[in-house]
Amino acid sequence: DFVLSSFQNMLWKVCGRDPMLMLKALKAFFRVGLALLALDSGVGGFVVSPPALQSNARPTSFLLQPPLPEALVPGGLGRYAAMEKALQVSMMAKKSKSKPKGRVATSKTGGFGAKPKLVGKGTEINDQKTSRLIQWLKDGGASVNKVTIADFNGLRGVAALQTIEEGEAVVKVPMELAFNLGAEGSNPGYAAIQLVRIVNDEERKHHGWYQPAIDILPPYEQCDTTDFFSEEELKALEWDEVVEETHARRKLLRSTYEASQIGVTGKHKDIDFSYEEFLWGVYQVVSRAFSIYTDEGGTKYIIPMIDLFNHDASSPHELKCSGGYFQVVAGKRINPGQHINFVYGNGALNNDRILQDYGFVQTDNERDVEQLTMQKTSDNLPGLPFKGMGLDVEGLNDLLSGFSTTLEEDEELMKSDTTSSKMRVSIAFRAEKKRAIRRAIERKMT
């Protein structure tokens, strides 16, 4: 009490007995105290646990005000070292863009404006955004000379420019060029908040930090996971598990966003964002972020260039993290022009999860058959992100007859030019479920 009384008397005298001035001084001391606590914890921002979200097991808090650019790099770098590194990368990228004027030179693609060339079954992409990304990565210490970004019948991906031997790094990206989105958790909204605040931060915009990596991310209009489906498109799936999980995640995301808008104060109070921007961030997290695990737990990263590799369930190539680099390592020899992919989700994903998190459907997915035939469970199967349905032949036939269309009718619907892209994916999903049911019946009958 004596200390508080003395402190109050000192402020009263310093402020010339002005109540308003004294109130401002108290607010300033409070902010300084919070900042010192944040610095002492090593977080670098205010950490809050929204009351509405405390029931979620992990994580129970999220960064309300991510510092910049430190929020973009692993914890191993110090605050000022991180800032200096980001500034150096930004300055190098600006120098490279000035020669030649209006273009970005690249060592392999011929630069922005060059005539696109065929790369295997794809066509090289050399628009301005792509060229700037490649140059920015090189200036930041990434090794990307063996590959290029190409279009494979409307699908953007990575193609080899040269022979890459088994065990060789396909690409290497320094960890400091990745977006560190915080701890791994079941709620993608936390990482989305981190990403959107990074994107909207005025200091980052002013210096151009990480702008080439941000520019290459898909816009809102291209977001195609079930979070963005209409009710009609969800209904067309005719698969209750996905519809129910989508509605549950939408509800969770809405509460996460609303909690993030409460009590935003301090230096980054102007980093506000709309619900649409938040959903855009969620899409980037679920479809592009990688969870990197250490003894201390998992951390989510969006890794420029590596997030452009597509999914192939049979791919032998691997994503690894060592020596301060994220790298894709060739699991077998890669020939020039080859479309390079790796396996999403360690091969554990059925089409329920692939559609909800990536927005596409995998043909002949054996995990769909396992979902149908493995022992019925109330929780997810060990090591798998889905529950077992435990169906016998009779149950499988009942499930197949419960669809409103046949497989053959679905195949005709997908050929129609009048079918929207998301509706076509919905039809493709239920068609794949029917194929999985047929395979399951055949195996049980033999």
XYZ file of C-alpha atoms in Angstrom:
446
model
C 0.000 0.000 0.000
C 2.841 2.385 0.865
C 4.506 1.766 -2.523
C 1.252 2.287 -4.422
C 0.468 5.437 -2.456
C 3.959 6.855 -3.099
C 3.671 6.004 -6.809
C 0.275 7.723 -7.017
C 1.572 10.867 -5.253
C 4.586 11.024 -7.580
C 2.356 10.817 -10.672
C 0.003 13.417 -9.227
C 2.885 15.885 -8.836
C 4.532 15.069 -12.194
C 1.228 15.520 -14.005
C 0.607 18.895 -12.396
C -2.517 17.592 -10.633
C -4.205 17.173 -14.031
C -6.527 14.102 -13.804
C -6.619 13.527 -17.601
C -2.839 13.723 -17.876
C -2.505 11.328 -14.942
C -4.871 8.847 -16.638
C -2.782 8.946 -19.822
C 0.376 8.343 -17.784
C -1.189 5.319 -16.078
C -2.181 3.881 -19.480
C 1.351 4.392 -20.746
C 2.831 2.581 -17.718
C 0.355 -0.267 -18.231
C 1.340 -0.681 -21.894
C 5.038 -0.609 -21.057
C 4.475 -3.271 -18.412
C 2.675 -5.546 -20.870
C 5.392 -5.051 -23.461
C 8.118 -5.932 -20.915
C 6.225 -9.066 -19.917
C 5.919 -10.078 -23.569
C 9.612 -9.486 -24.211
C 10.563 -11.415 -21.083
C 8.471 -14.416 -22.199
C 10.144 -14.430 -25.617
C 6.771 -14.207 -27.345
C 7.116 -10.679 -28.664
C 3.369 -10.024 -28.659
C 0.350 -10.130 -26.360
C -0.987 -13.607 -25.674
C -4.661 -14.018 -24.853
C -6.922 -16.949 -24.117
C -10.357 -16.032 -25.478
C -12.991 -17.252 -22.969
C -15.153 -18.653 -25.747
C -12.273 -20.815 -26.977
C -10.855 -22.163 -23.734
C -12.705 -25.462 -24.221
C -10.428 -26.282 -27.158
C -7.630 -28.525 -25.941
C -4.932 -27.100 -28.187
C -3.908 -24.440 -28.330
C -5.594 -22.474 -25.515
C -4.053 -19.183 -26.585
C -2.952 -17.460 -29.732
C -0.802 -14.520 -30.712
C -3.143 -11.565 -30.801
C -0.485 -9.186 -32.094
C 2.273 -11.053 -33.954
C 5.508 -9.033 -34.031
C 7.058 -8.398 -37.417
C 9.137 -9.610 -39.021
C 10.135 -11.943 -36.164
C 6.794 -13.736 -36.434
C 7.936 -14.971 -39.821
C 11.004 -16.814 -38.628
C 11.820 -19.668 -36.215
C 12.556 -18.886 -32.589
C 16.249 -19.636 -33.020
C 16.949 -16.197 -34.512
C 17.021 -13.196 -32.234
C 14.615 -10.294 -32.642
C 17.074 -7.898 -34.263
C 18.881 -10.574 -36.275
C 15.541 -11.584 -37.753
C 14.649 -8.018 -38.630
C 18.046 -7.411 -40.214
C 17.804 -10.616 -42.264
C 14.341 -9.736 -43.548
C 15.496 -6.223 -44.454
C 18.560 -7.564 -46.295
C 16.404 -9.972 -48.291
C 13.967 -7.198 -49.131
C 16.770 -4.868 -50.265
C 18.384 -7.552 -52.419
C 15.044 -8.307 -54.053
C 14.546 -4.608 -54.828
C 18.010 -4.384 -56.413
C 17.343 -7.402 -58.589
C 14.071 -5.880 -59.823
C 15.806 -2.768 -61.075
C 17.957 -4.580 -63.664
C 16.675 -4.843 -66.336
C 14.025 -2.182 -65.851
C 10.507 -3.571 -65.488
C 11.662 -7.218 -65.615
C 13.024 -9.832 -63.294
C 15.809 -11.933 -64.745
C 15.860 -15.650 -63.921
C 18.683 -17.992 -64.695
C 16.596 -20.821 -66.132
C 13.266 -19.539 -67.356
C 14.449 -16.629 -69.491
C 12.704 -14.077 -67.265
C 9.307 -12.424 -67.145
C 7.975 -11.799 -70.616
C 9.847 -14.663 -72.274
C 7.841 -17.031 -74.456
C 6.454 -19.916 -72.317
C 8.107 -23.243 -73.075
C 6.951 -26.807 -72.638
C 8.324 -28.623 -69.603
C 7.403 -32.274 -70.003
C 3.610 -32.386 -69.978
C 3.385 -28.878 -68.559
C 3.928 -25.325 -69.728
C 6.361 -23.122 -67.836
C 4.786 -20.195 -65.970
C 6.869 -17.037 -66.235
C 4.459 -14.256 -65.344
C 5.660 -11.335 -63.248
C 4.542 -12.714 -59.874
C 6.174 -16.082 -60.460
C 9.429 -14.554 -61.679
C 9.584 -12.238 -58.667
C 9.036 -15.183 -56.326
C 11.869 -17.178 -57.898
C 14.249 -14.212 -57.762
C 13.287 -13.408 -54.164
C 13.917 -16.999 -53.125
C 17.347 -17.006 -54.775
C 18.281 -13.684 -53.190
C 17.255 -15.108 -49.826
C 19.549 -18.117 -50.155
C 17.130 -20.737 -51.507
C 18.264 -23.378 -54.004
C 15.608 -23.584 -56.738
C 17.689 -23.807 -59.926
C 16.775 -27.425 -60.685
C 13.049 -26.767 -61.041
C 10.516 -24.367 -62.461
C 6.864 -23.578 -61.824
C 4.626 -24.954 -64.567
C 1.000 -25.316 -65.577
C -0.231 -28.882 -65.966
C -3.633 -28.626 -67.682
C -4.772 -25.847 -65.372
C -2.977 -27.187 -62.281
C -0.003 -25.147 -61.073
C 2.892 -27.305 -59.934
C 6.645 -27.899 -59.955
C 8.573 -29.438 -62.864
C 12.203 -30.573 -63.140
C 14.555 -28.618 -65.412
C 17.321 -31.203 -65.166
C 18.027 -34.719 -63.960
C 17.842 -34.993 -60.173
C 19.324 -38.128 -58.650
C 17.869 -40.128 -55.761
C 18.782 -38.585 -52.387
C 19.498 -35.195 -53.950
C 17.711 -32.045 -52.782
C 15.092 -30.945 -55.309
C 14.716 -27.526 -53.654
C 16.089 -26.013 -50.437
C 14.438 -23.060 -48.709
C 15.986 -21.327 -45.644
C 13.747 -21.447 -42.598
C 13.806 -17.653 -42.276
C 11.955 -17.343 -45.611
C 8.994 -19.357 -44.297
C 5.935 -17.983 -42.505
C 5.996 -19.241 -38.924
C 2.317 -19.473 -37.969
C 2.731 -20.761 -34.436
C 1.947 -24.006 -32.661
C 0.278 -26.915 -34.409
C -3.340 -27.357 -33.329
C -6.730 -28.666 -34.385
C -8.170 -25.170 -34.954
C -6.774 -23.627 -38.179
C -8.229 -20.267 -37.177
C -5.325 -19.488 -34.833
C -2.713 -19.804 -37.579
C -5.018 -17.925 -39.981
C -5.142 -14.958 -37.592
C -1.340 -14.952 -37.457
C -1.068 -15.053 -41.255
C -3.657 -12.356 -41.963
C -2.142 -9.964 -39.429
C 1.262 -10.510 -41.016
C -0.181 -9.769 -44.455
C -2.035 -6.640 -43.283
C 0.741 -5.162 -41.135
C 1.596 -1.667 -42.388
C 5.284 -1.910 -41.432
C 5.632 -5.118 -43.458
C 3.854 -3.506 -46.421
C 6.078 -0.421 -46.215
C 9.308 -2.439 -46.348
C 7.970 -5.056 -48.771
C 8.974 -7.932 -46.490
C 7.905 -11.274 -47.978
C 5.711 -9.581 -50.599
C 6.668 -11.944 -53.472
C 5.676 -14.919 -51.294
C 2.368 -13.278 -50.393
C 1.563 -12.268 -53.982
C 1.778 -15.884 -55.164
C -0.869 -17.137 -52.693
C -4.270 -17.954 -54.250
C -6.866 -15.147 -53.966
C -10.181 -15.546 -52.173
C -11.992 -16.326 -55.425
C -9.892 -19.484 -55.875
C -10.517 -20.903 -52.391
C -12.179 -24.263 -53.036
C -12.307 -26.294 -49.819
C -15.705 -27.204 -48.352
C -15.563 -24.130 -46.107
C -16.418 -22.220 -49.306
C -19.104 -24.574 -50.651
C -22.718 -23.490 -50.894
C -25.330 -25.589 -49.081
C -26.382 -26.985 -52.449
C -22.805 -28.051 -53.220
C -22.447 -29.627 -49.767
C -25.746 -31.483 -50.183
C -24.556 -32.842 -53.529
C -21.741 -34.707 -51.735
C -24.368 -37.035 -50.210
C -21.892 -37.884 -47.456
C -23.038 -36.888 -43.964
C -19.582 -37.048 -42.363
C -18.155 -34.277 -44.542
C -21.279 -32.108 -44.330
C -21.365 -32.329 -40.514
C -17.623 -31.719 -40.132
C -17.803 -28.712 -42.467
C -20.666 -27.155 -40.490
C -18.808 -27.783 -37.218
C -15.628 -26.172 -38.520
C -17.540 -23.174 -39.852
C -19.065 -22.658 -36.404
C -15.649 -22.956 -34.756
C -14.082 -20.530 -37.227
C -16.818 -17.948 -36.718
C -16.334 -18.011 -32.923
C -12.554 -17.844 -33.366
C -12.839 -14.784 -35.593
C -15.279 -13.012 -33.253
C -13.008 -13.666 -30.264
C -10.046 -12.231 -32.185
C -11.874 -8.920 -32.622
C -12.322 -8.343 -28.868
C -9.978 -6.064 -26.954
C -7.328 -5.475 -29.623
C -4.999 -2.798 -28.211
C -1.407 -1.691 -28.431
C 0.960 -1.083 -31.316
C -0.839 -3.448 -33.722
C -4.419 -2.417 -32.940
C -4.765 -1.119 -36.520
C -4.101 -4.582 -37.984
C -7.767 -5.360 -38.371
C -9.251 -7.757 -40.902
C -12.634 -8.839 -42.198
C -14.212 -12.274 -41.863
C -13.576 -12.817 -45.571
C -9.868 -12.092 -45.074
C -9.866 -14.473 -42.108
C -11.432 -17.279 -44.205
C -8.821 -16.605 -46.890
C -6.182 -17.142 -44.223
C -7.842 -20.374 -43.100
C -7.716 -21.658 -46.667
C -3.990 -20.926 -46.921
C -3.371 -22.710 -43.610
C -5.341 -25.903 -44.291
C -4.244 -26.252 -47.917
C -0.634 -25.000 -47.824
C 0.816 -25.066 -44.300
C 3.121 -27.866 -43.142
C 3.396 -29.055 -39.551
C 7.033 -29.520 -38.533
C 7.512 -31.545 -35.346
C 10.383 -31.433 -32.858
C 10.787 -32.682 -29.284
C 9.096 -29.472 -28.164
C 5.984 -30.017 -30.309
C 4.686 -29.030 -33.730
C 4.862 -25.693 -35.557
C 2.938 -24.665 -38.657
C 4.839 -23.130 -41.583
C 3.890 -21.915 -45.025
C 7.043 -22.509 -47.053
C 7.277 -20.506 -50.297
C 7.951 -22.701 -53.360
C 7.533 -25.935 -51.412
C 3.839 -25.115 -50.968
C 3.527 -25.360 -54.767
C 4.280 -29.095 -54.871
C 1.153 -31.135 -55.595
C -0.073 -34.399 -54.069
C 0.664 -37.853 -55.429
C -0.101 -40.810 -53.154
C 2.564 -42.918 -54.890
C 5.358 -40.333 -54.781
C 8.617 -41.442 -53.113
C 9.848 -37.870 -52.569
C 9.971 -36.419 -49.045
C 9.822 -33.076 -47.272
C 12.576 -32.733 -44.673
C 13.820 -30.032 -42.307
C 17.497 -29.964 -41.314
C 20.454 -27.605 -41.094
C 18.230 -24.520 -41.135
C 16.558 -25.504 -44.412
C 13.284 -26.973 -45.557
C 13.983 -29.255 -48.490
C 12.257 -31.704 -50.804
C 14.496 -34.757 -51.246
C 14.204 -37.012 -54.283
C 13.139 -40.550 -53.386
C 14.137 -41.771 -56.819
C 15.688 -40.349 -59.983
C 13.723 -37.455 -61.523
C 13.963 -36.804 -65.250
C 13.861 -33.372 -66.920
C 10.299 -32.159 -67.495
C 8.821 -34.462 -64.872
C 5.983 -33.167 -62.682
C 7.380 -33.440 -59.128
C 4.949 -34.198 -56.293
C 5.029 -35.628 -52.798
C 2.489 -37.262 -50.485
C 0.220 -35.059 -48.380
C -0.566 -36.146 -44.835
C 1.950 -39.005 -44.823
C -0.453 -41.014 -46.978
C -3.067 -41.250 -44.216
C -5.753 -39.054 -45.800
C -9.037 -40.353 -47.131
C -11.089 -38.240 -49.525
C -13.141 -36.751 -46.674
C -10.019 -35.039 -45.353
C -8.500 -34.268 -48.764
C -11.661 -32.489 -49.945
C -12.128 -30.497 -46.736
C -8.501 -29.360 -46.518
C -7.279 -29.264 -50.127
C -10.369 -28.954 -52.320
C -9.796 -31.915 -54.642
C -10.545 -35.649 -54.811
C -7.966 -38.439 -55.107
C -8.897 -41.268 -57.458
C -8.642 -44.870 -56.216
C -7.953 -43.764 -52.640
C -7.463 -46.937 -50.585
C -8.105 -45.015 -47.383
C -11.750 -44.712 -48.493
C -12.022 -48.512 -48.578
C -10.430 -48.750 -45.123
C -12.906 -46.196 -43.797
C -15.781 -48.392 -45.012
C -14.511 -51.778 -43.855
C -12.362 -51.291 -40.760
C -13.904 -51.895 -37.346
C -16.541 -49.353 -36.395
C -15.152 -46.738 -34.017
C -16.494 -43.696 -32.201
C -13.153 -41.907 -32.512
C -10.599 -41.680 -35.303
C -8.707 -44.873 -36.075
C -5.125 -45.031 -34.699
C -2.862 -42.871 -36.873
C -5.696 -42.019 -39.282
C -7.890 -38.887 -39.492
C -11.205 -40.763 -39.866
C -13.479 -43.224 -38.061
C -14.073 -46.824 -39.097
C -17.584 -47.636 -40.377
C -17.332 -51.445 -40.013
C -19.709 -52.280 -42.889
C -20.350 -55.808 -44.131
C -21.540 -56.650 -47.659
C -25.174 -55.942 -46.804
C -24.282 -52.597 -45.250
C -22.130 -51.651 -48.227
C -24.940 -52.473 -50.676
C -27.395 -50.425 -48.602
C -24.976 -47.478 -48.619
C -24.513 -47.741 -52.398
C -28.247 -47.892 -53.071
C -28.806 -44.833 -50.879
C -27.226 -42.412 -53.376
C -29.591 -40.406 -55.584
C -27.569 -41.167 -58.726
C -25.580 -44.053 -60.152
C -21.846 -43.926 -60.806
C -22.494 -43.826 -64.532
C -24.867 -40.871 -64.157
C -22.234 -39.017 -62.105
C -19.645 -39.563 -64.829
C -21.991 -37.990 -67.372
C -22.764 -35.032 -65.079
C -19.052 -34.273 -64.691
C -18.723 -33.944 -68.463
C -21.376 -31.215 -68.632
C -20.180 -27.691 -69.399
C -23.018 -26.252 -67.317
C -21.763 -27.807 -64.074
C -19.877 -25.343 -61.832
C -16.364 -26.193 -60.680
C -17.301 -26.809 -57.028
C -20.383 -28.825 -58.023
C -18.186 -30.904 -60.312
C -15.900 -31.639 -57.358
C -18.929 -32.623 -55.247
C -20.040 -35.070 -57.925
C -16.487 -36.399 -58.302
C -16.371 -36.981 -54.535
C -19.549 -39.066 -54.385
C -18.457 -40.928 -57.524
C -15.192 -41.893 -55.811
C -17.144 -43.060 -52.763
C -19.207 -45.332 -55.006
C -16.077 -46.774 -56.580
C -14.630 -47.395 -53.112
C -17.840 -49.168 -52.051
C -17.719 -51.383 -55.144
C -14.086 -52.309 -54.445
C -14.932 -53.087 -50.829
C -17.819 -55.361 -51.871
C -15.640 -57.193 -54.406
C -12.958 -57.869 -51.794
C -15.457 -59.141 -49.232
C -17.044 -61.431 -51.816
C -13.731 -63.067 -52.764
